XYZ file of C-alpha atoms in Angstrom:
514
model
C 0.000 0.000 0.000
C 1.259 3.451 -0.441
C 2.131 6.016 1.589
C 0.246 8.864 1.572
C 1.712 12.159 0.364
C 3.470 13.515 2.891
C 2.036 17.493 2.913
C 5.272 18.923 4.034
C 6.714 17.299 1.122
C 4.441 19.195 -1.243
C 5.193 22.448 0.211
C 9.428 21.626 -0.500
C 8.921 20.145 -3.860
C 6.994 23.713 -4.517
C 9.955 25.911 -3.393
C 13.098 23.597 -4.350
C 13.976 21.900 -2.013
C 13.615 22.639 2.341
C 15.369 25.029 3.751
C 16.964 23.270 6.548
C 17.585 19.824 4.978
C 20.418 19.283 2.263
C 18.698 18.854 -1.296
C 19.179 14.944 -3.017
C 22.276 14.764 -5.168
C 21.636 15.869 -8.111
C 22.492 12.449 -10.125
C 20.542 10.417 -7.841
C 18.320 8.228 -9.413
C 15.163 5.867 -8.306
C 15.380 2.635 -10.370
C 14.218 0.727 -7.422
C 10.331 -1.026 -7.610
C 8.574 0.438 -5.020
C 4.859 1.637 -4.471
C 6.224 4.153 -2.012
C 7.789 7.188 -3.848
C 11.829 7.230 -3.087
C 11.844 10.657 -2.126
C 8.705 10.303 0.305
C 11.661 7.904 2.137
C 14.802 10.385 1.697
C 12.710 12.944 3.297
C 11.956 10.558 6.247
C 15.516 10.178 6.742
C 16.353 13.602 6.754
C 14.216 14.673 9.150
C 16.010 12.381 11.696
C 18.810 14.083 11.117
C 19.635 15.224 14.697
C 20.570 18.771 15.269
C 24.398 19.845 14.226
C 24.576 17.072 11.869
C 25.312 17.798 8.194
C 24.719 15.360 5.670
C 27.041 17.393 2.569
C 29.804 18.507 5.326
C 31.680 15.231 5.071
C 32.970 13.180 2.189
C 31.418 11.418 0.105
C 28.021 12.914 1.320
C 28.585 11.595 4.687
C 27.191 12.381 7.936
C 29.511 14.620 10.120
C 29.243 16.687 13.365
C 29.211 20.334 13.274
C 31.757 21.241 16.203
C 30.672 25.217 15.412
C 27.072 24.585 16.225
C 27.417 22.043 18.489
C 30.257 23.532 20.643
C 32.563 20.611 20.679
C 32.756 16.912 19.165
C 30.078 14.782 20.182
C 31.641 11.230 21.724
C 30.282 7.623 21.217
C 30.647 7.399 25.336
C 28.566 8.266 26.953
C 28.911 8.299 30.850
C 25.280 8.373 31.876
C 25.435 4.627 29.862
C 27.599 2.820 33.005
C 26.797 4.675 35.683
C 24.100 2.300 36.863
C 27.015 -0.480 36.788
C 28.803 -1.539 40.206
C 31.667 -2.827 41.228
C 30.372 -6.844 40.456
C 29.396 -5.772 37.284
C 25.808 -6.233 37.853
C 23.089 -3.687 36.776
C 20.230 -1.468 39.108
C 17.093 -3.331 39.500
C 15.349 -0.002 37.843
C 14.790 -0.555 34.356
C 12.012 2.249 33.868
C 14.796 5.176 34.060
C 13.550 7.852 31.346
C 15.754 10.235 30.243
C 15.849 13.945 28.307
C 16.955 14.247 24.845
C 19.969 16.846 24.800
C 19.336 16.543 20.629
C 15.685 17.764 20.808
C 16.206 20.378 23.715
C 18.570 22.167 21.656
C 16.347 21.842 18.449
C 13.684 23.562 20.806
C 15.718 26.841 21.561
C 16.601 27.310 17.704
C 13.600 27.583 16.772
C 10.992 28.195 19.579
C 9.092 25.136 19.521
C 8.799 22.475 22.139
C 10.949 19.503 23.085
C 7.865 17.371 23.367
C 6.915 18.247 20.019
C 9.829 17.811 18.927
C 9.943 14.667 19.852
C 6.964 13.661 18.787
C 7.486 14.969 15.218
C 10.795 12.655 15.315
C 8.992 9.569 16.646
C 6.037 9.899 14.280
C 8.896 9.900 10.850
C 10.953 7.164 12.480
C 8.123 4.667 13.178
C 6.753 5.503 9.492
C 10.651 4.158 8.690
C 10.572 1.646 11.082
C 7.481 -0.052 9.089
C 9.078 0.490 5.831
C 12.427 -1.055 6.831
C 10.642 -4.346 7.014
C 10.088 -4.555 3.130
C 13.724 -5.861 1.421
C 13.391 -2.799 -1.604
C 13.019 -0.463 0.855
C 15.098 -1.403 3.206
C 18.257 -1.417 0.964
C 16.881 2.374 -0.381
C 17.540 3.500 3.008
C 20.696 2.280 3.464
C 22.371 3.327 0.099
C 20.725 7.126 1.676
C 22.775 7.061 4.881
C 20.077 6.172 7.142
C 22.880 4.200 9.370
C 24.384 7.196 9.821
C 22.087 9.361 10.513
C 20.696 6.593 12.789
C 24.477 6.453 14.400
C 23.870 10.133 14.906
C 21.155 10.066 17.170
C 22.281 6.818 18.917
C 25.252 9.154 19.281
C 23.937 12.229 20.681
C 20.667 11.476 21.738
C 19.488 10.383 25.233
C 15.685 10.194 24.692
C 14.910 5.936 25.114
C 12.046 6.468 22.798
C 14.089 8.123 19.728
C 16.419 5.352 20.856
C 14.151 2.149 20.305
C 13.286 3.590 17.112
C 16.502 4.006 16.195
C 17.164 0.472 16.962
C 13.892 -1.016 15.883
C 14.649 0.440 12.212
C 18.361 -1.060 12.670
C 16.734 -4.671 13.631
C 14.478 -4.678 10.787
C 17.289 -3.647 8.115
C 19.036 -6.155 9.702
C 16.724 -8.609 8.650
C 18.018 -8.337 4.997
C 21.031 -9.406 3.278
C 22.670 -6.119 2.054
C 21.547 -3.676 4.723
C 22.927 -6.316 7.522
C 26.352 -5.895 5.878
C 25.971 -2.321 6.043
C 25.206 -2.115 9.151
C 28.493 -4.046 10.093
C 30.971 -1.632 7.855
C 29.081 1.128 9.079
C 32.561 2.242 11.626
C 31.750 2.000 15.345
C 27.878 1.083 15.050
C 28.067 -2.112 15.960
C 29.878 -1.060 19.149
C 27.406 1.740 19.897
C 24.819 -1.021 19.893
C 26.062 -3.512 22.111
C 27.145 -0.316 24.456
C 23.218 0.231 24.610
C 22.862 -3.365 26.271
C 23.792 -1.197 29.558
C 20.938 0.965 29.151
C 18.059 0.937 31.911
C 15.298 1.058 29.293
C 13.170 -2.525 28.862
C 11.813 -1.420 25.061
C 15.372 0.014 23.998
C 16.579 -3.157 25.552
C 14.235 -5.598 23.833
C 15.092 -3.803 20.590
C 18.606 -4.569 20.987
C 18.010 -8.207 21.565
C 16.149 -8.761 18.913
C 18.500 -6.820 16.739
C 21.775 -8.685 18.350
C 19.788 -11.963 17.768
C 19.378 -11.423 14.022
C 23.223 -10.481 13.611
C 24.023 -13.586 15.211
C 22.107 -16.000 13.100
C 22.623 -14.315 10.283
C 25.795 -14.179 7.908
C 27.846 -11.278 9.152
C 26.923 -13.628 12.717
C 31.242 -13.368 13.273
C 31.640 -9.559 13.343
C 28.656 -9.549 16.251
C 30.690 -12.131 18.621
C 33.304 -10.119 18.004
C 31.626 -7.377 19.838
C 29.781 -9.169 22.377
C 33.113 -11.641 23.377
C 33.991 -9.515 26.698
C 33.196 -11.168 30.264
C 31.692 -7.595 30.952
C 29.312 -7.277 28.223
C 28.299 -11.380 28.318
C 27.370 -10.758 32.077
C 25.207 -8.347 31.097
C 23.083 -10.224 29.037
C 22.909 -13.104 31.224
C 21.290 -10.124 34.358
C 18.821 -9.117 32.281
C 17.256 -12.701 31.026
C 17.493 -13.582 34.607
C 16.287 -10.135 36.669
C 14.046 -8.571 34.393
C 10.083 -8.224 35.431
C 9.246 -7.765 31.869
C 7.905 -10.226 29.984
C 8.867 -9.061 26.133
C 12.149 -8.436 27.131
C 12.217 -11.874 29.160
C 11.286 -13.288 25.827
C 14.132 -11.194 23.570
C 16.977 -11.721 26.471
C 16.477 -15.548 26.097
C 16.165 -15.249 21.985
C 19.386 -13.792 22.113
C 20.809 -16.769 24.409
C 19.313 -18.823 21.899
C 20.362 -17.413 19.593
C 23.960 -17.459 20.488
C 23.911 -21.323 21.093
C 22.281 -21.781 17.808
C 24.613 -19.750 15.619
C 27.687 -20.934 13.487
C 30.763 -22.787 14.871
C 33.167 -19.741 15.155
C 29.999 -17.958 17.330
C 29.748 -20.871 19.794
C 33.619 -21.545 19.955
C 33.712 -17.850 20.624
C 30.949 -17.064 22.658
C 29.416 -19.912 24.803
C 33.285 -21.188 26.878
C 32.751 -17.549 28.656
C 29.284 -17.080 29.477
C 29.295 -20.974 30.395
C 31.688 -19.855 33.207
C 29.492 -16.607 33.894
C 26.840 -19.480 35.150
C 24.767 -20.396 31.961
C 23.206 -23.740 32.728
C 22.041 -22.373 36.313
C 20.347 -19.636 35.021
C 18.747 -21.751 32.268
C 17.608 -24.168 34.792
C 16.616 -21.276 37.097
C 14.108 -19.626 34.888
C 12.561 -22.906 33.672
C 12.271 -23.558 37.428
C 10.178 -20.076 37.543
C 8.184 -20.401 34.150
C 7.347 -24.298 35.395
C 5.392 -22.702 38.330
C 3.851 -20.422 37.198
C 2.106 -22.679 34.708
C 1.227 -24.962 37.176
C -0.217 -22.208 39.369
C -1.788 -19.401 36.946
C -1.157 -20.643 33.771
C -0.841 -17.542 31.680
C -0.707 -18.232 27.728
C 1.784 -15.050 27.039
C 4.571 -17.016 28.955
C 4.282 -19.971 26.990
C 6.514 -18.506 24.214
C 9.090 -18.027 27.104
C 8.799 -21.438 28.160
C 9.656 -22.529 24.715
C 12.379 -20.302 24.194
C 14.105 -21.724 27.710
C 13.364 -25.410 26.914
C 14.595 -24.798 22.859
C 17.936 -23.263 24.573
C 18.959 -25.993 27.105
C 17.703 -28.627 24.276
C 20.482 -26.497 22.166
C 23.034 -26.679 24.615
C 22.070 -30.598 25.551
C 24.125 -31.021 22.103
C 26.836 -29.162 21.814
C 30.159 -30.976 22.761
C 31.971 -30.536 25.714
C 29.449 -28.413 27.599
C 26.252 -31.129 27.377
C 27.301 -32.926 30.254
C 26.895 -30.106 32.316
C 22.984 -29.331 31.606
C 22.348 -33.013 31.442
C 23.445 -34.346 34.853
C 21.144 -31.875 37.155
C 18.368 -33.683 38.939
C 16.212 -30.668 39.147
C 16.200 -30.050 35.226
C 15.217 -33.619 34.572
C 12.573 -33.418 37.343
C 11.454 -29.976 35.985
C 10.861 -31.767 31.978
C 9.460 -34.888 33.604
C 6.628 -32.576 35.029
C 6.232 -30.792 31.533
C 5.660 -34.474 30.297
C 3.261 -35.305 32.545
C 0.552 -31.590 32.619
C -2.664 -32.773 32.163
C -3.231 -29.746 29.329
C -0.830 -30.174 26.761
C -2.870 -28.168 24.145
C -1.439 -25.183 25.715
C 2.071 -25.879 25.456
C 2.181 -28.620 23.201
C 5.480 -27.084 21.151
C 7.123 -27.302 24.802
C 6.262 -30.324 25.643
C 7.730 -31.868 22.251
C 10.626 -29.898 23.264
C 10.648 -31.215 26.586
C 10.488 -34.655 25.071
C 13.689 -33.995 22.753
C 15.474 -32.818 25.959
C 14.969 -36.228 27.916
C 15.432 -38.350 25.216
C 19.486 -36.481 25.112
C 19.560 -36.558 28.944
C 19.135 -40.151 28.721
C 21.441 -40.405 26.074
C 23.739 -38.873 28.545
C 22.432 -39.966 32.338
C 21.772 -43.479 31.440
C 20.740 -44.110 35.111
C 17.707 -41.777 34.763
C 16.011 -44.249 32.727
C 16.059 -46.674 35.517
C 13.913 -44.015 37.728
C 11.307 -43.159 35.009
C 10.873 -46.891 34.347
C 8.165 -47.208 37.248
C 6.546 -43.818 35.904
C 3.144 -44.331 34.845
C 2.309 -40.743 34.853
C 5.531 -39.967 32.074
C 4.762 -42.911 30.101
C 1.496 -42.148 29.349
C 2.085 -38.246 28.946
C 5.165 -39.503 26.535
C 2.271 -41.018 24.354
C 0.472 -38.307 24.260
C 2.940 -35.978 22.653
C 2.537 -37.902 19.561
C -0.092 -35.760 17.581
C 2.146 -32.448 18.517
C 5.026 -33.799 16.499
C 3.327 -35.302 13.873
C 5.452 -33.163 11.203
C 8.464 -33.539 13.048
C 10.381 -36.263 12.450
C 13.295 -36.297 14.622
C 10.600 -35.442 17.654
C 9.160 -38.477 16.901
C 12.433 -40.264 17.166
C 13.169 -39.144 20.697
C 9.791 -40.100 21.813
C 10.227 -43.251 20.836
C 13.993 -43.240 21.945
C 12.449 -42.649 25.385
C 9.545 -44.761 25.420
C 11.815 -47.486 24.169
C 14.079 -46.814 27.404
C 11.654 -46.865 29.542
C 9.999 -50.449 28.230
C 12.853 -51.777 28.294
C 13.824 -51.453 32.271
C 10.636 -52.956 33.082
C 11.233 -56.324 35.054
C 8.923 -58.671 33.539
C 9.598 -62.025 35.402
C 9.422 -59.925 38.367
C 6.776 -57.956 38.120
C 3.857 -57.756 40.224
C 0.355 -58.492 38.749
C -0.761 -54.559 39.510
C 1.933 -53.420 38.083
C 1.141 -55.131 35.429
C -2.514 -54.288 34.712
C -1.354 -50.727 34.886
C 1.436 -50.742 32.783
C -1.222 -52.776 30.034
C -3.941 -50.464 31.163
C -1.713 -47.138 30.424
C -1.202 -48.933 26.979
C -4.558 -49.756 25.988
C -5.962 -46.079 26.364
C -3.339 -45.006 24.333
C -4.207 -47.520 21.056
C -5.275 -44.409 19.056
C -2.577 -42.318 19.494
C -0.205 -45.542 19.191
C -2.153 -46.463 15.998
C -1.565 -42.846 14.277
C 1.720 -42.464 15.441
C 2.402 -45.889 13.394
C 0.352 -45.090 10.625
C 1.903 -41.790 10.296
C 5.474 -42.965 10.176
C 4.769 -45.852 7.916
C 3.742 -43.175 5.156
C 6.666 -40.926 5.943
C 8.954 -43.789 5.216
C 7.359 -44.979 2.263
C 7.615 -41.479 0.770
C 11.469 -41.229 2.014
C 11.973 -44.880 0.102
C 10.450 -43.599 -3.014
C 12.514 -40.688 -2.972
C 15.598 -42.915 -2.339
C 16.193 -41.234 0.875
C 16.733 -43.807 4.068
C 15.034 -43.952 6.797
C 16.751 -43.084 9.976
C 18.236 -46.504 11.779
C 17.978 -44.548 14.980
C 13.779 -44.135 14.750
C 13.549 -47.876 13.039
C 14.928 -49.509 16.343
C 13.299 -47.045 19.029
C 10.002 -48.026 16.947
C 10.897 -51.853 17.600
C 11.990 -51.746 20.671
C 9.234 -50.276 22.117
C 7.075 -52.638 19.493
C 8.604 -55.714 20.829
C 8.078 -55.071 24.559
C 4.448 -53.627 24.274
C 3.636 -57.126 22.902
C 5.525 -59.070 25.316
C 3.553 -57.184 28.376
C 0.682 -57.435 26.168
C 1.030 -61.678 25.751
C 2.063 -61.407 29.458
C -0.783 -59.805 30.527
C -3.227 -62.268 28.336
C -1.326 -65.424 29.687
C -2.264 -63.835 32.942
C -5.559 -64.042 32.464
C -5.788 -67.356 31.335
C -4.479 -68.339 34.333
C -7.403 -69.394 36.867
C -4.698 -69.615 39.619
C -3.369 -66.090 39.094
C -6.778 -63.877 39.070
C -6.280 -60.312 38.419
C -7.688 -57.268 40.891
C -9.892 -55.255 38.498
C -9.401 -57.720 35.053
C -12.913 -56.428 34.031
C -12.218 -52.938 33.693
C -9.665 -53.554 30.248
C -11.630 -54.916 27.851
C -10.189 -57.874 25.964
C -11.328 -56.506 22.412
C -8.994 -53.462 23.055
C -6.304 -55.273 23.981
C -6.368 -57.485 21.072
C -6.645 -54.887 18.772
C -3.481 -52.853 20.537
C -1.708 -56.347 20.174
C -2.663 -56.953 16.065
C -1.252 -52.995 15.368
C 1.827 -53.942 17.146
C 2.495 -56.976 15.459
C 1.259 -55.306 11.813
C 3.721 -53.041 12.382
C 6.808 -54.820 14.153
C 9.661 -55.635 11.422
């Protein structure tokens, strides 16, 4: 859709050009497709030029700071940015702190109108850019008209936390695009201006800067952004904010950018994760699963379900990574804390986490082989296990670690030893779960035939978790009906599992056992 006409706009073109903005190069040229006129966009970005900042003073067009207006050269430091920081290295629990905008006040005694206004003016063009950075075409018009700079500029000089989010809002969404992201990362001491802003006290600013950190690191330029984020300081940082902040958005962005740190390339996690694994990782991890895990099972509030996810998706992420696994793998309060995912009643809610949850056993095992032996009497897992099936029915390697575990679990039961309660509830957990079992198998079956007719194998791994767990259901299943049969060996309660279903459970598992 296009943008309205901008009436300001109308007046300029009239008169040649504004008075107080530097006219377009005279060669320039719009050969880019867009429904939104080019110089509707220029004119954006030059009315976030901050005050003292000349766009034709510099070379090459560049942005440059006008020491005659401004009084002196304006410095990337800025000490108001640290002075919230103690001695540990740990942050002020007040992250509401507003502050004045030097940029605007100044504007306001030039020419008589009002800092608010000012303001306002400022936020109303940036959030117009903000939207319009989003689109690929436009985004890379922007950045071949200095908007890094001029957004550098006000990140620069500029104290105001709303005409910083914007700034940083527009830099995220550039950054979601190939040739503004490298850009952004030439653009000389931007990057570093960024990551300086993690120290702000400023939860929108700061979930702006998350987001936008997350996006460098998952994205190809991913190497220059460890670079800036390698120091202990800055790493510590991030950590106190996923695991202090009140607000939930940020809560959400702080642990993206964890994520996104464990997810990133090779030279990112060699780089990044040996440091803020010492800073405490795993703890904190395990710390705010701990938190999110209660308060689902006490108020159950569906805009921290994305949190839970992110938490879960992270330690899963960190469950594989060489070297560091065995570390998240051996605590006894993170398996008890996924077992309990397993087992809520209302998976519907949180059925991504509880497929994530599922992923994260099945590697704990892998690792803590003794855990198996304690879930084997688990009723309550087994049968929540099962009923993760339909929430990974398009994922296959979910799939495979709920069989992985299920198969573990089968296989620790004591069969020549068990009791005969024991073993109508182990057959009775079974049963109710035909269905699921049933489209689980059926499911998987056409998978593989459409993997074998695309000559693509099908994982060896999922094959034997699938008979594994095949082959035991049916011997507790023939155990259970030999049972029966036996006069001299009544079962408590035989009448309440119906023979039919029982059969029926036993012909899918043997239709399906190879």
């Amino acid at each position: 859709m296009a943008v309205p006409t901008d009436p300001a706009i109308e007046e300029e073109e009239e008169h040649g050009g504004p008075t107080h903005h530097p006219s377009a190069p005279l060669d320039e040229s719009f050969d880019i497709s867009t429904t939104v006129d080019p110089s509707y966009i220029i004119s954006l970005i030059r009315k976030l030029l901050p005050s003292g900042f000349d766009s034709q003073s510099a070379p090459n067009g560049k942005l440059s700071a006008s020491n005659e207006e401004e009084g002196a050269p304006v410095s990337a430091a800025n000490d108001n940015d640290h002075e919230h920081v103690n001695s540990s290295g740990y942050k002020s629990e007040n992250m509401d702190v507003d502050g004045s905008s030097e940029v605007f006040h100044k504007q306001g005694e030039c020419d008589g109108t009002s800092n608010a206004g000012k303001e306002q003016d400022w936020e109303e063009y940036g959030c117009v850019l903000w939207d319009l950075a989003a689109n690929t075409t436009h985004a890379e018009l922007m950045v071949e008209n200095l908007i890094l700079d001029v957004l550098l500029a006000n990140l620069i000089v500029c104290k105001s936390p709303r005409v910083t989010e914007i700034s940083l809002g527009i830099i995220g969404n550039l950054a979601c695009h190939e040739i503004p992201m490298k850009r952004i990362v030439s653009t000389n001491g931007l990057i570093e201006i960024i990551v300086d802003k993690l120290f702000m006290d400023d939860p929108q600013c700061l979930c702006e800067i998350c987001r936008l950190l997350a996006a460098g690191l998952q994205s190809g330029e991913s190497v220059a952004w460890a670079e800036a984020l390698q120091s202990e300081h800055t790493l510590c940082q991030i950590l106190w904010i996923a695991e202090n902040t009140l607000n939930l958005q940020l809560t959400e962005k702080s642990i993206g950018l964890i994520l996104a740190i464990l997810e990133s390339q090779q030279k990112v996690v060699d780089a990044l994760l040996p440091p803020i694994m010492k800073l405490g990782l795993p703890s904190i991890l395990i710390n705010l699963l701990a938190f999110e895990m209660s308060k689902l099972m006490s108020e159950r509030i569906p805009e921290r379900y994305s949190i839970l996810d992110l938490i879960l998706r992270a330690i899963e992420a960190l469950s594989v990574i060489d070297d560091h696994s065995q570390e998240i793998c051996s605590s006894k309060e993170l398996f008890q804390l996924v077992c309990d995912l397993i087992k809520f009643p209302d998976k519907v809610e949180v059925g991504n986490c509880c497929v994530t949850a599922a992923i994260l056993i099945a590697n704990i095992l892998s690792e803590v082989a003794d855990h198996a032996s304690e879930i084997s009497q688990d009723l309550g897992l087994l049968s929540g296990v099962l009923d993760i099936f339909p929430f990974a029915s398009d994922d296959l390697e979910a799939r495979n670690a709920l069989w992985n575990v299920i198969a573990r679990i089968l296989v620790r039961i004591p069969e020549t030893e068990i009791s005969p309660s024991s073993l109508y509830h182990y057959v009775s957990v079974l049963v109710n779960k035909t269905d699921v079992i049933e489209d689980e198998l059926l499911n998987q079956q056409l998978v593989y035939s459409s993997r074998d007719r695309e000559g693509v194998s099908s994982p060896a791994s999922t094959v034997g978790a699938t008979n594994t767990s095949l082959k035991k259901m049916i011997s507790i299943l023939n155990q259970w009906t030999d049972a029966k049969e036996n006069a001299e060996n009544k079962l408590e309660a035989d009448d309440i599992i119906n023979e039919k279903d029982v059969k029926r459970l036993l012909d899918c598992c043997h239709k399906f056992y190879k």
